Tab-separated table of C-alpha atoms in Angstrom:
chain	number	residue	atom	x	y	z
A	57	MET	CA	-6.523	-23.774	18.900
A	58	SER	CA	-3.919	-25.898	20.656
A	59	HIS	CA	-2.641	-25.034	24.127
A	60	PRO	CA	0.656	-25.894	25.859
A	61	SER	CA	0.457	-28.785	28.283
A	62	GLU	CA	0.074	-27.800	31.927
A	63	PRO	CA	3.146	-28.355	34.142
A	64	SER	CA	3.163	-31.371	36.426
A	65	SER	CA	2.382	-30.799	40.076
A	66	ASP	CA	5.469	-32.872	40.912
A	67	PRO	CA	8.349	-30.392	41.316
A	68	THR	CA	10.800	-33.042	40.162
A	69	THR	CA	9.026	-33.444	36.827
A	70	PRO	CA	9.942	-30.838	34.198
A	71	ALA	CA	7.105	-28.959	32.528
A	72	ALA	CA	6.050	-30.101	29.090
A	73	THR	CA	7.547	-28.092	26.251
A	74	PRO	CA	4.946	-26.113	24.249
A	75	PRO	CA	4.729	-27.027	20.570
A	76	ALA	CA	6.832	-24.861	18.296
A	77	THR	CA	5.024	-22.213	16.277
A	78	PRO	CA	6.274	-20.278	13.248
A	79	ALA	CA	7.998	-17.066	14.195
A	80	ALA	CA	6.071	-13.918	13.352
A	81	PRO	CA	7.814	-11.627	10.886
A	82	ALA	CA	9.835	-8.920	12.527
A	83	PRO	CA	8.859	-5.336	11.712
A	84	ALA	CA	11.162	-3.538	9.359
A	85	THR	CA	14.204	-2.015	10.979
A	86	VAL	CA	13.642	1.739	11.102
A	87	SER	CA	16.382	3.694	9.421
A	88	ARG	CA	17.963	6.696	11.081
A	89	ARG	CA	17.160	8.545	7.855
A	90	VAL	CA	13.582	9.640	8.459
A	91	GLY	CA	11.222	7.609	6.307
A	92	ARG	CA	14.020	6.151	4.164
A	93	PRO	CA	16.009	2.899	4.114
A	94	PRO	CA	19.749	2.644	4.748
A	95	ARG	CA	21.605	4.184	1.821
A	96	PHE	CA	22.889	0.853	0.505
A	97	TRP	CA	19.411	-0.647	0.221
A	98	GLU	CA	17.878	2.484	-1.250
A	99	THR	CA	20.616	2.705	-3.872
A	100	LEU	CA	20.258	-0.990	-4.715
A	101	ALA	CA	16.485	-0.688	-5.200
A	102	VAL	CA	16.834	2.414	-7.350
A	103	VAL	CA	19.545	0.857	-9.523
A	104	VAL	CA	17.334	-2.189	-10.155
A	105	VAL	CA	13.854	-0.663	-10.457
A	106	LYS	CA	14.332	2.578	-12.379
A	107	PRO	CA	16.057	1.141	-15.474
A	108	LEU	CA	13.528	-1.708	-15.729
A	109	SER	CA	10.622	0.676	-15.325
A	110	ARG	CA	11.942	2.969	-18.032
A	111	LEU	CA	12.627	0.026	-20.343
A	112	PHE	CA	9.206	-1.583	-20.197
A	113	VAL	CA	6.850	1.292	-19.296
A	114	LYS	CA	6.096	4.628	-20.950
A	115	ARG	CA	5.506	7.181	-18.226
A	116	ARG	CA	2.458	9.432	-18.284
A	117	TRP	CA	2.903	11.166	-14.930
A	118	ARG	CA	1.046	14.208	-13.620
A	119	GLY	CA	0.241	15.894	-10.313
A	120	GLY	CA	3.622	15.681	-8.623
A	121	GLU	CA	3.198	19.231	-7.313
A	122	HIS	CA	0.594	17.930	-4.842
A	123	ILE	CA	3.105	15.675	-3.057
A	124	PRO	CA	4.759	17.316	-0.017
A	125	ARG	CA	8.514	16.716	0.007
A	126	SER	CA	8.730	16.263	3.773
A	127	GLY	CA	6.623	15.363	6.786
A	128	GLY	CA	4.264	12.493	7.469
A	129	LEU	CA	2.199	11.651	4.396
A	130	ILE	CA	-0.389	9.073	3.368
A	131	ILE	CA	-0.633	8.209	-0.319
A	132	ALA	CA	-3.993	6.573	-1.051
A	133	ALA	CA	-4.151	4.803	-4.417
A	134	ASN	CA	-6.274	2.395	-6.413
A	135	HIS	CA	-4.962	-1.151	-6.833
A	136	LEU	CA	-4.959	-2.842	-10.245
A	137	SER	CA	-1.989	-5.217	-10.322
A	138	TRP	CA	0.785	-6.721	-8.224
A	139	SER	CA	3.106	-4.575	-10.349
A	140	ASP	CA	1.653	-1.198	-9.396
A	141	PRO	CA	3.392	-0.864	-5.975
A	142	VAL	CA	6.742	-0.940	-7.784
A	143	LEU	CA	5.621	1.444	-10.528
A	144	LEU	CA	4.063	3.865	-8.038
A	145	SER	CA	7.213	3.727	-5.935
A	146	HIS	CA	9.186	4.957	-8.959
A	147	TYR	CA	6.726	7.835	-9.386
A	148	LEU	CA	6.902	8.801	-5.712
A	149	TYR	CA	10.694	8.521	-5.593
A	150	ASN	CA	10.993	10.872	-8.563
A	151	ASN	CA	8.754	13.286	-6.672
A	152	GLY	CA	10.962	13.338	-3.613
A	153	ARG	CA	9.451	10.668	-1.367
A	154	TRP	CA	10.429	7.167	-0.360
A	155	PRO	CA	7.212	5.116	-0.081
A	156	THR	CA	6.778	2.727	2.814
A	157	ILE	CA	4.671	-0.197	1.607
A	158	LEU	CA	2.491	-2.591	3.593
A	159	ALA	CA	3.325	-6.102	2.381
A	160	LYS	CA	1.975	-9.586	3.095
A	161	ALA	CA	3.651	-11.026	6.171
A	162	GLY	CA	4.445	-14.225	4.296
A	163	LEU	CA	6.908	-12.354	2.085
A	164	PHE	CA	9.013	-11.550	5.140
A	165	ARG	CA	9.447	-15.271	5.803
A	166	ILE	CA	11.039	-15.939	2.416
A	167	ARG	CA	14.773	-16.320	2.809
A	168	GLY	CA	16.646	-13.368	1.330
A	169	LEU	CA	13.556	-11.555	0.088
A	170	GLY	CA	12.220	-11.056	3.601
A	171	HIS	CA	15.414	-9.376	4.755
A	172	ALA	CA	15.516	-7.153	1.675
A	173	ILE	CA	11.957	-5.838	1.936
A	174	ALA	CA	12.389	-5.280	5.665
A	175	GLN	CA	15.466	-3.157	4.947
A	176	LEU	CA	13.426	-1.239	2.373
A	177	GLN	CA	11.115	-0.217	5.257
A	178	ALA	CA	8.103	-2.353	4.276
A	179	ILE	CA	5.615	-3.142	7.057
A	180	PRO	CA	4.382	-6.757	7.436
A	181	VAL	CA	0.621	-7.309	7.392
A	182	GLU	CA	-1.054	-10.454	8.712
A	183	ARG	CA	-4.346	-10.577	6.835
A	184	ASN	CA	-7.534	-11.858	8.485
A	185	SER	CA	-5.847	-11.800	11.871
A	186	THR	CA	-5.868	-9.738	15.042
A	187	GLU	CA	-2.206	-9.067	14.188
A	188	ALA	CA	-3.423	-6.814	11.361
A	189	THR	CA	-3.901	-4.017	13.905
A	190	ARG	CA	-0.201	-4.250	14.716
A	191	SER	CA	0.725	-3.151	11.196
A	192	LEU	CA	-1.492	-0.070	11.571
A	193	LYS	CA	0.222	0.745	14.846
A	194	ILE	CA	3.644	0.527	13.183
A	195	ALA	CA	2.363	2.681	10.313
A	196	GLU	CA	1.081	5.292	12.757
A	197	GLU	CA	4.470	5.461	14.478
A	198	ARG	CA	6.222	5.884	11.138
A	199	LEU	CA	3.821	8.628	10.036
A	200	ARG	CA	4.438	10.571	13.228
A	201	LYS	CA	8.161	10.412	12.479
A	202	GLY	CA	7.680	11.842	8.986
A	203	ALA	CA	7.395	8.773	6.735
A	204	CYS	CA	5.432	8.556	3.494
A	205	ILE	CA	3.219	5.458	3.467
A	206	LEU	CA	1.532	4.045	0.384
A	207	PHE	CA	-1.909	2.620	1.170
A	208	TYR	CA	-4.506	0.854	-0.906
A	209	PRO	CA	-7.855	1.633	0.778
A	210	GLU	CA	-9.453	-1.328	-1.038
A	211	GLY	CA	-7.088	-3.686	0.746
A	212	THR	CA	-6.547	-5.799	-2.360
A	213	ILE	CA	-6.634	-5.629	-6.149
A	214	THR	CA	-10.019	-4.391	-7.310
A	215	ARG	CA	-12.619	-6.973	-8.232
A	216	ASP	CA	-14.812	-4.411	-9.964
A	217	PRO	CA	-15.576	-5.788	-13.463
A	218	GLU	CA	-14.610	-2.422	-15.009
A	219	MET	CA	-11.617	-1.966	-12.685
A	220	TRP	CA	-12.919	1.046	-10.772
A	221	PRO	CA	-12.000	1.396	-7.072
A	222	MET	CA	-14.063	-0.733	-4.712
A	223	VAL	CA	-15.528	0.252	-1.346
A	224	GLY	CA	-12.564	1.066	0.875
A	225	LYS	CA	-11.602	-0.292	4.271
A	226	THR	CA	-11.353	2.171	7.140
A	227	GLY	CA	-7.685	1.750	8.136
A	228	VAL	CA	-6.452	4.680	6.042
A	229	ALA	CA	-9.083	7.045	7.435
A	230	ARG	CA	-8.325	5.908	10.985
A	231	LEU	CA	-4.621	6.678	10.554
A	232	ALA	CA	-5.282	10.017	8.870
A	233	LEU	CA	-7.606	11.198	11.641
A	234	ALA	CA	-5.328	9.884	14.391
A	235	THR	CA	-2.170	11.561	13.071
A	236	GLY	CA	-3.499	14.577	11.179
A	237	VAL	CA	-1.123	13.931	8.248
A	238	PRO	CA	-2.362	14.811	4.737
A	239	VAL	CA	-3.890	12.136	2.520
A	240	VAL	CA	-2.889	12.637	-1.116
A	241	PRO	CA	-5.066	10.617	-3.528
A	242	ILE	CA	-3.411	9.004	-6.530
A	243	ALA	CA	-5.040	7.223	-9.461
A	244	HIS	CA	-3.143	5.154	-11.985
A	245	TRP	CA	-3.936	3.143	-15.111
A	246	GLY	CA	-1.899	0.695	-17.175
A	247	ALA	CA	-0.314	-1.585	-14.570
A	248	GLN	CA	-3.071	-4.134	-15.224
A	249	GLU	CA	-1.840	-4.476	-18.802
A	250	LEU	CA	1.720	-5.164	-17.679
A	251	LEU	CA	0.700	-7.815	-15.141
A	252	PRO	CA	-3.028	-8.649	-15.142
A	253	TYR	CA	-4.588	-9.986	-11.955
A	254	GLY	CA	-4.057	-13.736	-11.811
A	255	ALA	CA	-1.250	-13.768	-14.392
A	256	LYS	CA	2.049	-15.355	-13.377
A	257	LYS	CA	4.228	-13.657	-15.973
A	258	PRO	CA	4.332	-9.995	-17.033
A	259	ARG	CA	3.381	-8.984	-20.564
A	260	LEU	CA	6.422	-6.899	-21.367
A	261	LEU	CA	5.795	-6.295	-25.068
A	262	PRO	CA	4.524	-4.165	-26.604
A	263	ARG	CA	5.668	-1.485	-24.196
A	264	LYS	CA	2.880	-0.358	-21.861
A	265	SER	CA	1.875	3.149	-20.792
A	266	PHE	CA	1.586	3.837	-17.075
A	267	HIS	CA	-0.621	6.827	-16.312
A	268	VAL	CA	-0.434	8.441	-12.868
A	269	LEU	CA	-2.366	11.443	-11.595
A	270	ALA	CA	-2.016	12.816	-8.055
A	271	GLY	CA	-4.563	15.245	-6.645
A	272	PRO	CA	-4.609	17.746	-3.789
A	273	PRO	CA	-4.946	16.356	-0.239
A	274	VAL	CA	-8.405	15.071	0.640
A	275	ASP	CA	-10.253	17.546	2.876
A	276	LEU	CA	-11.017	15.612	6.066
A	277	SER	CA	-11.367	18.713	8.284
A	278	LYS	CA	-15.047	18.078	8.994
A	279	TYR	CA	-14.093	14.888	10.859
A	280	ALA	CA	-11.480	16.530	13.088
A	281	GLY	CA	-12.275	16.123	16.770
A	282	GLN	CA	-15.060	13.632	16.167
A	283	PRO	CA	-14.941	10.273	17.956
A	284	MET	CA	-13.601	7.498	15.753
A	285	ARG	CA	-16.818	5.563	15.568
A	286	GLY	CA	-17.726	3.420	12.599
A	287	SER	CA	-19.911	5.950	10.811
A	288	VAL	CA	-17.216	8.661	10.934
A	289	LEU	CA	-14.537	6.303	9.627
A	290	ARG	CA	-16.779	5.001	6.843
A	291	ASP	CA	-17.676	8.535	5.712
A	292	ALA	CA	-14.031	9.643	5.729
A	293	THR	CA	-13.077	6.497	3.809
A	294	ALA	CA	-15.796	7.212	1.241
A	295	ASP	CA	-14.366	10.716	0.729
A	296	ILE	CA	-10.887	9.274	0.121
A	297	THR	CA	-12.223	6.646	-2.286
A	298	ALA	CA	-14.252	9.261	-4.168
A	299	ALA	CA	-11.155	11.434	-4.639
A	300	ILE	CA	-9.215	8.497	-6.117
A	301	THR	CA	-12.147	7.565	-8.342
A	302	ASP	CA	-12.515	11.113	-9.683
A	303	LEU	CA	-8.835	11.152	-10.651
A	304	LEU	CA	-9.147	7.776	-12.364
A	305	ALA	CA	-12.181	9.004	-14.311
A	306	GLU	CA	-10.034	11.899	-15.549
A	307	ILE	CA	-7.248	9.553	-16.645
A	308	ARG	CA	-9.655	7.191	-18.399
A	309	ASP	CA	-11.857	10.011	-19.730
A	310	GLU	CA	-14.883	8.000	-18.657
A	311	LYS	CA	-17.756	8.416	-16.239
A	312	ALA	CA	-17.195	6.520	-12.991
A	313	PRO	CA	-19.995	4.536	-11.363
A	314	GLU	CA	-22.029	6.520	-8.857
A	315	VAL	CA	-21.677	3.820	-6.209
A	316	PRO	CA	-18.393	1.934	-5.755
A	317	TYR	CA	-18.380	-1.817	-6.180
A	318	ASP	CA	-18.824	-3.733	-2.925
A	319	PRO	CA	-17.579	-7.336	-3.126
A	320	LYS	CA	-19.690	-8.285	-0.084
A	321	ASN	CA	-22.882	-7.320	-1.889
A	322	ALA	CA	-21.707	-9.065	-5.065
A	323	ALA	CA	-21.017	-12.254	-3.137
A	324	GLY	CA	-24.376	-12.064	-1.442
A	325	GLY	CA	-26.229	-11.459	-4.680
């Protein structure tokens, strides 16, 4: 890691100028409308996304009755494709919620796009960095103000060979226990056919079916009041992951694996 040069002891000599570093992405500007973007940006996103979604995707949506229409809310979902945040956002919008999404910080540095996703209330995430905790802090503040935040407990698109949810990371459980907001599990299936992992172009035809099933909030009451040590967070995360997996098994009409895929073990084996 480079350090700025130390200033000269001679008061007449100006201090050396530290090397320039890339500016960190600014957090999304919080709208006065609780949990929602400014009206212009919300309308623009809806006008663009909804017609395209209806054109290329057949909707198979269930479970909307489990989604509270107001108050802080965590949506915990499986991750199959770079297209599923957009498709899930359509589902959540039609069920009365504007989803705040955690997005790669690099996207905020792209001219034009960065400004747009910031206005849409996305939260920048610096992966593999101490700055990652900052995104959780922003998310916690938003949840306390009544926002709905879409989380992927796996942290990335699943690497399970059969596309079941992987072992989850503990950030979602930490936020849920810290804020007390409900965690509604959602499973979906079909986004991977529209845009498979690794593909650069979507497969628009034939028209794909996008199945979504939301379940009742995950019961995390047994962890209330417990210290947020690693074992508590891992157990709460496992409960959230299990709820998502059960819903996905119902959609797929298949038996889920008894133990979720752990990429660390796979890499070590």
